[in-house]
CSV table of C-alpha atoms in Angstrom, one decimal:
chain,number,residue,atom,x,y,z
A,23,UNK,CA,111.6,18.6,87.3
A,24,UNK,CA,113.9,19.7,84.3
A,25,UNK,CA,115.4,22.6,83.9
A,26,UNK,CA,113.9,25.7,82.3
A,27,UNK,CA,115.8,27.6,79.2
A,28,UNK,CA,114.9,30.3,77.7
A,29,UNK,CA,116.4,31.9,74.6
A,30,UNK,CA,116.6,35.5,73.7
A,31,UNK,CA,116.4,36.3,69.9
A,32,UNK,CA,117.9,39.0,67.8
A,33,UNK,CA,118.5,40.9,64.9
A,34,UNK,CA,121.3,42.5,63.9
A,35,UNK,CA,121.3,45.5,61.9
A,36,UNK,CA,123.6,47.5,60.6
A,37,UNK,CA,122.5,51.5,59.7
A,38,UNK,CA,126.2,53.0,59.8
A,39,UNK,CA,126.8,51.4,63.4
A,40,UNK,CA,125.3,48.0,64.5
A,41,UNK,CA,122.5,48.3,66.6
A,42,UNK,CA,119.7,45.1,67.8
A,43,UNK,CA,116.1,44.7,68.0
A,44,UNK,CA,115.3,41.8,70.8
A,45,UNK,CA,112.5,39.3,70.2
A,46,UNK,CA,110.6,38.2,73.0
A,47,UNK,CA,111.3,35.9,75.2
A,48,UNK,CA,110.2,32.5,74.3
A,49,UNK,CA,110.5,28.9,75.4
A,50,UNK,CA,113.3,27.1,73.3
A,51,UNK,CA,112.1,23.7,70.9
A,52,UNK,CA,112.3,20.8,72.4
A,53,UNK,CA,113.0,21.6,76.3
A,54,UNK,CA,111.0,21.1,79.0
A,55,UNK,CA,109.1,23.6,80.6
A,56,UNK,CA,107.7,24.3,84.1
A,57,UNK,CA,105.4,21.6,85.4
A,58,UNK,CA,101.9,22.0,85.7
A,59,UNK,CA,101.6,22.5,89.0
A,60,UNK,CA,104.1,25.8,88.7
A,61,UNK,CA,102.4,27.0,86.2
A,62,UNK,CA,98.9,27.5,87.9
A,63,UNK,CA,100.9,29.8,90.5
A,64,UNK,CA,102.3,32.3,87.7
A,65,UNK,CA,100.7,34.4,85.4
A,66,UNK,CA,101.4,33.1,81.6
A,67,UNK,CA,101.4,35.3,78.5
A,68,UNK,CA,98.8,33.2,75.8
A,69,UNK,CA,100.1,31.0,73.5
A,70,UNK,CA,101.0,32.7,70.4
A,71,UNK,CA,102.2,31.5,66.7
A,72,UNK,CA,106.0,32.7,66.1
A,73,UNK,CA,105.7,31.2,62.8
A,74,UNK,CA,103.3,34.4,61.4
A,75,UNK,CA,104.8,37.4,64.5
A,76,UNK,CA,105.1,40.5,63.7
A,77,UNK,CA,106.4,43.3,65.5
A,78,UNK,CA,104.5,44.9,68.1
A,79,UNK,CA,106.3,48.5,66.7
A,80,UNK,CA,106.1,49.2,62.9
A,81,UNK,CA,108.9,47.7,61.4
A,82,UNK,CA,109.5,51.3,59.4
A,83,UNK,CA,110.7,52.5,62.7
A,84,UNK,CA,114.2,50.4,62.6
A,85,UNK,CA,114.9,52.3,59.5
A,86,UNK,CA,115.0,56.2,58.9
A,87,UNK,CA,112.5,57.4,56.1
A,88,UNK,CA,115.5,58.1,53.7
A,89,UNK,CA,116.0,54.6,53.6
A,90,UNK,CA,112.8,53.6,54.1
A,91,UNK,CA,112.3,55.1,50.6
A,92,UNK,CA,115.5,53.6,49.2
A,93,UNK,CA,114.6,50.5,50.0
A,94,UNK,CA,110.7,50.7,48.5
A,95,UNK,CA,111.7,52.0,45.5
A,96,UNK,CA,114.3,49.2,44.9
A,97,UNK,CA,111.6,46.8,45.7
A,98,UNK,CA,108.9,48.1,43.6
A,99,UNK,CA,111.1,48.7,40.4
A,100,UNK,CA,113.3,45.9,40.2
A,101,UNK,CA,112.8,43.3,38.2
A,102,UNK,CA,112.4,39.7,38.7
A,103,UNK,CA,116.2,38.9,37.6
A,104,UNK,CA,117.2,41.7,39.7
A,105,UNK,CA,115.7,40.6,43.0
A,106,UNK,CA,117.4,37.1,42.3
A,107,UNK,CA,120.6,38.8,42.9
A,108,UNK,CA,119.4,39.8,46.5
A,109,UNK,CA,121.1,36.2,47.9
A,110,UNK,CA,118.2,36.4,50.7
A,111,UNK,CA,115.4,35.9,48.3
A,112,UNK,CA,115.5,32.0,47.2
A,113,UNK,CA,113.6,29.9,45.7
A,114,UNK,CA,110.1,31.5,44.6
A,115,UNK,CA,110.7,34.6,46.4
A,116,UNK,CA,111.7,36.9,43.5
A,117,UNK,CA,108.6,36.0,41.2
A,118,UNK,CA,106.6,36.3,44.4
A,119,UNK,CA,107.2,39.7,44.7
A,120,UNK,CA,107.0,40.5,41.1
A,121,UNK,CA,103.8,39.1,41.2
A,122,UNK,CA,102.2,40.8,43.9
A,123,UNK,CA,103.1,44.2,42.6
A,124,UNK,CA,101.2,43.3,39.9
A,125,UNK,CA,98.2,42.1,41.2
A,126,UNK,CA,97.8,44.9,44.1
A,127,UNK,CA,100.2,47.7,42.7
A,128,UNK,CA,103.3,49.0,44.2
A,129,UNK,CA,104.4,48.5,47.9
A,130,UNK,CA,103.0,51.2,50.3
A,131,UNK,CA,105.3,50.4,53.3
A,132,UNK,CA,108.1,48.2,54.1
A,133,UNK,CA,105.4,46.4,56.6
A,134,UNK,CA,103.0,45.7,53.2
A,135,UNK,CA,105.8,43.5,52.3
A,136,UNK,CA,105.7,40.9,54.5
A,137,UNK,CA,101.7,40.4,52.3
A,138,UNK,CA,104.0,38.0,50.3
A,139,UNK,CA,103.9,34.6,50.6
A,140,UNK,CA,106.3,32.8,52.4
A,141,UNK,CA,108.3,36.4,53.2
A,142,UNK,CA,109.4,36.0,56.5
A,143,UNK,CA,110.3,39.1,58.5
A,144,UNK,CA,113.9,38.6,59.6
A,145,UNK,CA,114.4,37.5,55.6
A,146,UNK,CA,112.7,40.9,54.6
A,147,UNK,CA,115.3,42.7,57.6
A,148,UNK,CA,118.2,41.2,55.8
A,149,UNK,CA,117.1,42.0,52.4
A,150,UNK,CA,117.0,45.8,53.2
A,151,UNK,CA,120.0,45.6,55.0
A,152,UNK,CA,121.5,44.1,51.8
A,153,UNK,CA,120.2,46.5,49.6
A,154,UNK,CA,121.6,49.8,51.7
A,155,UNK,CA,124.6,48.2,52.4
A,156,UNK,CA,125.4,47.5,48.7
A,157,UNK,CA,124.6,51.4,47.8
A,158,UNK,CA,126.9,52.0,50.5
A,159,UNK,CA,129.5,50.1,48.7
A,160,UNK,CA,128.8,51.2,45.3
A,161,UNK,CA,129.0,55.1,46.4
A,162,UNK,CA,132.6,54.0,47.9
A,163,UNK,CA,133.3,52.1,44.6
A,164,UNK,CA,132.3,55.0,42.4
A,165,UNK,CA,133.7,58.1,44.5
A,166,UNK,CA,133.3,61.0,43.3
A,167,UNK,CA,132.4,59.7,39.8
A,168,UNK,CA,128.3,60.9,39.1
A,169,UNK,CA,125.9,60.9,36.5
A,170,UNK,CA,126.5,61.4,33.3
A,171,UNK,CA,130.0,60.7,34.0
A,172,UNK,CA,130.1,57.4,35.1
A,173,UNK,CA,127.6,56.4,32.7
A,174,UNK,CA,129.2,58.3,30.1
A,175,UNK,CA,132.4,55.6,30.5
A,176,UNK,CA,130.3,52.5,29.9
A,177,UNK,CA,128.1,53.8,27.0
A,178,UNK,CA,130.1,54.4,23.6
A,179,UNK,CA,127.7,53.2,20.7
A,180,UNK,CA,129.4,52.8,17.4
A,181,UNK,CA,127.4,55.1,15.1
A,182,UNK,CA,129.0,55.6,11.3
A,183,UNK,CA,128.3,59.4,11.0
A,184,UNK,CA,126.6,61.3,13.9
A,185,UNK,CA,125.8,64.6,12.3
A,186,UNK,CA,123.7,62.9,10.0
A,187,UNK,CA,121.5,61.0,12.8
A,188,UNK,CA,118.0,62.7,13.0
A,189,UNK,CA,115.8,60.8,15.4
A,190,UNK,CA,115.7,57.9,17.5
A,191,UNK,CA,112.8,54.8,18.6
A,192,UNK,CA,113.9,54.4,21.9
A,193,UNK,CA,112.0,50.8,22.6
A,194,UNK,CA,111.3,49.3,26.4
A,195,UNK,CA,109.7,45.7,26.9
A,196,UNK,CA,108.5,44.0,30.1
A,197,UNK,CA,106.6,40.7,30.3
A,198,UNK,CA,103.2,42.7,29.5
A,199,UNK,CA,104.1,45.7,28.0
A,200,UNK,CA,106.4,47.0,25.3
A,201,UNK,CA,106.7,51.2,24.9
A,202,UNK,CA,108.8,53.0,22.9
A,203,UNK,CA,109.4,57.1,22.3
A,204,UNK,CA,110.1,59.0,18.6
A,205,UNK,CA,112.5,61.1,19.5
A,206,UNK,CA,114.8,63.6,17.3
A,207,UNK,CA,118.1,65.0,18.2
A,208,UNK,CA,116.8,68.2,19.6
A,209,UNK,CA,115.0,66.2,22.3
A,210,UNK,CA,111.7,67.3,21.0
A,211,UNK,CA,109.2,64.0,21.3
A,212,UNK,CA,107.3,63.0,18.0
A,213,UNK,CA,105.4,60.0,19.5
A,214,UNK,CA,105.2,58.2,22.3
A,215,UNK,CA,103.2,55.1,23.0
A,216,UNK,CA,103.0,51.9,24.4
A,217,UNK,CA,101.1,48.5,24.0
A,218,UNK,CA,100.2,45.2,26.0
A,219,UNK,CA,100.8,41.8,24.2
A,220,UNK,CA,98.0,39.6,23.8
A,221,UNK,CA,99.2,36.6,25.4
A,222,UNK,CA,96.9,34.0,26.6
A,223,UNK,CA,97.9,31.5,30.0
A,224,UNK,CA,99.6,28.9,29.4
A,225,UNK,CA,102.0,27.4,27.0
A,226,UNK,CA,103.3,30.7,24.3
A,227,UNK,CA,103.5,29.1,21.5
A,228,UNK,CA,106.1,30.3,18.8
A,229,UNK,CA,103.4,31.9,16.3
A,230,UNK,CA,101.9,34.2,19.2
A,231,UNK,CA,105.3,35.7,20.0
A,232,UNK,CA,105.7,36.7,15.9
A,233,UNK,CA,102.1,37.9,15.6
A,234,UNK,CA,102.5,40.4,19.0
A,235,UNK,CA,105.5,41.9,17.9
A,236,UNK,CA,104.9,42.2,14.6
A,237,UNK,CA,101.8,44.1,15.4
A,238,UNK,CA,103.8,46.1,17.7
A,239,UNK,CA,107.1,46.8,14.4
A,240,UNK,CA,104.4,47.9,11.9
A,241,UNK,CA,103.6,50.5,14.5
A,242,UNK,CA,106.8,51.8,14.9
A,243,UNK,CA,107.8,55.2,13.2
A,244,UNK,CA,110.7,55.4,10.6
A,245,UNK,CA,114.2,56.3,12.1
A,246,UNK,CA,117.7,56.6,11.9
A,247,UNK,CA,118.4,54.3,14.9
A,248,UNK,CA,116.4,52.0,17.1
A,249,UNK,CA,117.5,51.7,20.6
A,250,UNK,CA,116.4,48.7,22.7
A,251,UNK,CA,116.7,48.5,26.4
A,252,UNK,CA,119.6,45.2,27.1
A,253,UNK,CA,118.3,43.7,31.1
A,254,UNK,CA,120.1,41.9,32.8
A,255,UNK,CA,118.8,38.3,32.7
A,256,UNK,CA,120.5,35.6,35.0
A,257,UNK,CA,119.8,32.4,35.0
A,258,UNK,CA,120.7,31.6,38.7
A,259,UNK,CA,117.1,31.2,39.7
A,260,UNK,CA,115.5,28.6,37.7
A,261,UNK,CA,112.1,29.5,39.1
A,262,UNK,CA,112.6,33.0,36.9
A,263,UNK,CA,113.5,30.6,34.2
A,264,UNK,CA,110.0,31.5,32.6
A,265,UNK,CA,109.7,34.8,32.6
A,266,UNK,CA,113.7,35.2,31.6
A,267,UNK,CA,113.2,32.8,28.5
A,268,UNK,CA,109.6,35.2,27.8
A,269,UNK,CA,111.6,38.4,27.8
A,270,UNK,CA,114.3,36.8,25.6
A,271,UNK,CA,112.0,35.5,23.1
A,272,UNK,CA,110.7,39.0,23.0
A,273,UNK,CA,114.4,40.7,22.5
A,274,UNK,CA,115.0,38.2,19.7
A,275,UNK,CA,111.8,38.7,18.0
A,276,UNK,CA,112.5,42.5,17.9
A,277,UNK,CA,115.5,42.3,16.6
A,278,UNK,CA,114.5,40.0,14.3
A,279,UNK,CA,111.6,42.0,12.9
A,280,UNK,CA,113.6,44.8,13.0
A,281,UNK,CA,115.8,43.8,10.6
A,282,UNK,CA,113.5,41.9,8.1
A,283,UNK,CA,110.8,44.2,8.2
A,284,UNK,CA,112.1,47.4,8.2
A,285,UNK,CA,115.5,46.6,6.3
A,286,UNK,CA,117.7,48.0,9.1
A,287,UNK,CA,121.6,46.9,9.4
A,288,UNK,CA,121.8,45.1,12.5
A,289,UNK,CA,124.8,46.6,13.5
A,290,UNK,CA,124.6,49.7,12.4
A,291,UNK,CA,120.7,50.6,12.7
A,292,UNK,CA,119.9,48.4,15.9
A,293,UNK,CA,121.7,49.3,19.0
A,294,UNK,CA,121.5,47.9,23.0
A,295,UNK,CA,121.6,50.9,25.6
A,296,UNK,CA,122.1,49.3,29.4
A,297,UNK,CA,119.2,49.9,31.6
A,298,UNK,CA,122.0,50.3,34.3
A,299,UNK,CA,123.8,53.1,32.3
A,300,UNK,CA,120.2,54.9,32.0
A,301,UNK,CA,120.3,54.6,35.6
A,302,UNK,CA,123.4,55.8,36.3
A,303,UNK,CA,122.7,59.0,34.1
A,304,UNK,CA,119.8,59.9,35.9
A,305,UNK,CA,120.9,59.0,39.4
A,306,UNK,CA,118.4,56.7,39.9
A,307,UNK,CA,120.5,53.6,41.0
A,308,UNK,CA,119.8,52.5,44.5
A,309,UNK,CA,123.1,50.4,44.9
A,310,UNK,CA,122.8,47.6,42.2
A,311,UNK,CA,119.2,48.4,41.8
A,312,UNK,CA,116.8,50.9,39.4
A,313,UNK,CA,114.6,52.7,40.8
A,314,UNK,CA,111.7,53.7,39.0
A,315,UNK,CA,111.9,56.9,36.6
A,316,UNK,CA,108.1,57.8,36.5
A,317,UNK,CA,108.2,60.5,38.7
A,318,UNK,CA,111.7,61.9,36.9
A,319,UNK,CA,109.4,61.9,33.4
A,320,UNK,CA,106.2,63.9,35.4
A,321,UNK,CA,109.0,67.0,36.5
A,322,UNK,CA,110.2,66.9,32.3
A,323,UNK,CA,106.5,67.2,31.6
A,324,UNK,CA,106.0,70.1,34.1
A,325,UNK,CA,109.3,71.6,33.3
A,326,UNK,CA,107.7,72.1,29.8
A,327,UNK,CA,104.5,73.9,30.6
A,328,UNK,CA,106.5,76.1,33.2
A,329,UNK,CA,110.3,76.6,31.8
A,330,UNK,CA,111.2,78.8,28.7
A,331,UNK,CA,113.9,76.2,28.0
A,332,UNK,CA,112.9,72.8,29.4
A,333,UNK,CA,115.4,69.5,28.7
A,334,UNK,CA,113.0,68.1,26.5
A,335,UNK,CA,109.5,69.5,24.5
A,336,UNK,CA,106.7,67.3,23.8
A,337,UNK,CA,103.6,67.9,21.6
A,338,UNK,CA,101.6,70.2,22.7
A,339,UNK,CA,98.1,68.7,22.1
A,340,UNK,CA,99.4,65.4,23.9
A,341,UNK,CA,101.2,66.9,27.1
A,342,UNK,CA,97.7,66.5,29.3
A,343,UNK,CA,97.4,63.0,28.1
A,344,UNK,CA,100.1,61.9,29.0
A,345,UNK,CA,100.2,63.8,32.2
A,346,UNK,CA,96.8,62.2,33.5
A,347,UNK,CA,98.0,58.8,32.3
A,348,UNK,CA,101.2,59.2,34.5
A,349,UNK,CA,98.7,60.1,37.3
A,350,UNK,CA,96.0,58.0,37.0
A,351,UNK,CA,95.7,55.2,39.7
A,352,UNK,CA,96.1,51.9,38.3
A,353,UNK,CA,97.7,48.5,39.5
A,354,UNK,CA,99.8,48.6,36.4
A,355,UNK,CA,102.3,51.5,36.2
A,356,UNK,CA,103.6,53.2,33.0
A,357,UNK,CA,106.9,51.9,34.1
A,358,UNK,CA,108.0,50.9,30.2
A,359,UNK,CA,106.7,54.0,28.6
A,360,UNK,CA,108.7,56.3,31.4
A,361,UNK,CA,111.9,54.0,30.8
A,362,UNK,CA,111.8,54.5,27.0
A,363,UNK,CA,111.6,58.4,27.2
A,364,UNK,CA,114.5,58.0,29.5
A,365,UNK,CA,116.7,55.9,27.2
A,366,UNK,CA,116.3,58.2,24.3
A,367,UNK,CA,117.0,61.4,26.7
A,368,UNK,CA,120.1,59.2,28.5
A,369,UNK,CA,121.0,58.1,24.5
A,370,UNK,CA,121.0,61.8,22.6
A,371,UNK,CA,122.8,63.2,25.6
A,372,UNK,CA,125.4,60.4,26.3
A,373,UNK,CA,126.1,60.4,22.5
A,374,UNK,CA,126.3,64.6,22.3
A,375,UNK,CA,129.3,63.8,25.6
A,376,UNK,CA,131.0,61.1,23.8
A,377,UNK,CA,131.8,63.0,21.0
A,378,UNK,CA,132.1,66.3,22.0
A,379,UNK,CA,135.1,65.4,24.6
């Protein structure tokens, strides 16, 4: 009879100390186990299929809720590019996940997570590991440094004559939505909006790019200064290729249009603002990652209604619309319409630091 061998699985996981979460014990590939005539005398647990386990306790429970909800809103938020930076995600993984958040809506739990294809648990272990232990490291890398501060050192647009700028379109894009705010130096919102493009599946050709965002420039409201959001794209994951090359064609389109259609100086008139420096302002970085603003925006609308001097005033007539869209239940969250509100707030008050110091 051969020898029996059993292995004993682990995780390792670091939460400040290293602490381990055993597997069960299970026979090792490709070794011989007891004979059959053993095994009719002992009692056998059923055969079961490693390849889909999960744990028998919730796998929330090996992180505390803090960063449980670290880790979530990382996930939810981040873009495809971003998530390709997570070195545990390969291959398909990144637009996986991107994909399921659109089709079913944000992630309830970390557990909902492993409803992606081909995410595996101890990959989806690592990968919040990864992303607490890099906030850990950026809060060490940053010290004491906060806010506006830090953000204040990496944002210092080039603007000829500063008294003279009046408002702002602070403009947002994703792969299915582009939003931008109207916003004028005394942070008080003109209009805010958003739209989807009309993009069919399949091949986008050329002409359909130029007809969605020219529909989108005509709708745009006269200003001193356009702002666009600048993502970081990479190009390490060529199965992001796609949706990469998509928002690219949609950056150069808009600055394109911008300039033709509306006669605007390029450099002057058309400025990039960091989605990381936003993020930064607002202390909504989770490590390399941005978390979502959307609940940020809903306490500036309520500050409004409530405070005698709120941060930032928005139409009266419109403050219920756009408090009920925030709220509404949908598959699709406002994320680009809360990021451009940011960006102009992060912009007006970035530029006021700069050159007041």
């Amino acid at each position: 009879m051969g020898a029996v061998v059993l292995r004993r699985g682990s995780f390792f996981l670091r939460l400040g100390a290293v602490s381990s979460w055993l597997q069960p014990l299970r026979p090792q590939a490709g070794v011989k186990t007891l004979g059959p005539a053993l095994q009719q005398d002992c009692t056998c647990a059923p055969t079961r299929d490693w390849s889909t386990e999960r744990p028998e306790k919730p796998l929330g429970a090996l992180f505390s809720p803090e960063q449980q909800a670290a880790v979530l809103q990382a996930l939810n938020t981040a873009s495809g590019e971003e998530l390709a930076a997570i070195g545990e995600l390969q291959g398909t993984l990144p637009a996986d996940i991107v994909e399921y958040r659109l089709q079913h809506g944000p992630f309830g739990d970390l557990l909902s997570l492993l409803n992606v294809p081909i995410l595996q648990l101890q990959t989806l272990v690592n990968v919040c590991n990864f992303i607490l232990d890099s906030s850990e490291e950026v809060e060490k890398r940053e010290g004491k440094m906060q806010g506006a501060k830090l953000s204040r050192r990496f944002f210092k647009p080039k603007i000829k004559n500063v008294e003279a700028l009046s408002s702002i379109v602070s403009i947002v894009f994703g792969p299915r939505k582009i939003a931008w705010a109207h916003v004028d130096r005394s942070l008080a919102v003109h209009s805010w909006q958003q739209k989807e493009y009309r993009f069919i599946k399949g091949t986008y050709q050329p002409a359909v790019y130029l007809e969605n965002i020219s529909s989108v420039v005509s709708k745009l409201p006269k200003a001193d200064v356009y702002v666009l959001e600048k993502k970081r794209l990479s190009n390490q994951n060529i199965n992001l290729f796609p949706v990469t090359l998509h928002l690219r064609m949609i950056e150069a389109m808009l600055y394109a249009l911008l300039h033709k259609t509306l006669q605007l100086d390029v450099q002057d008139q058309i400025l990039g603002m960091s989605r990381t420096v936003v993020g930064k302002h607002f202390g909504l970085m989770v490590g390399d990652f941005r978390s979502s603003g959307m609940e940020l925006v809903k306490q500036l609308l309520l500050e409004y209604v409530t405070q005698e001097q709120p941060r930032i005033s928005f139409p009266l007539n419109k403050v219920v619309t756009y408090r009920n869209l925030l709220s509404s239940v949908t598959q699709n969250r406002e994320e680009e319409m809360c990021d451009s509100l940011l960006q102009a707030v992060a912009f007006y008050e970035l530029l006021i630091l700069n050159n007041t110091t």
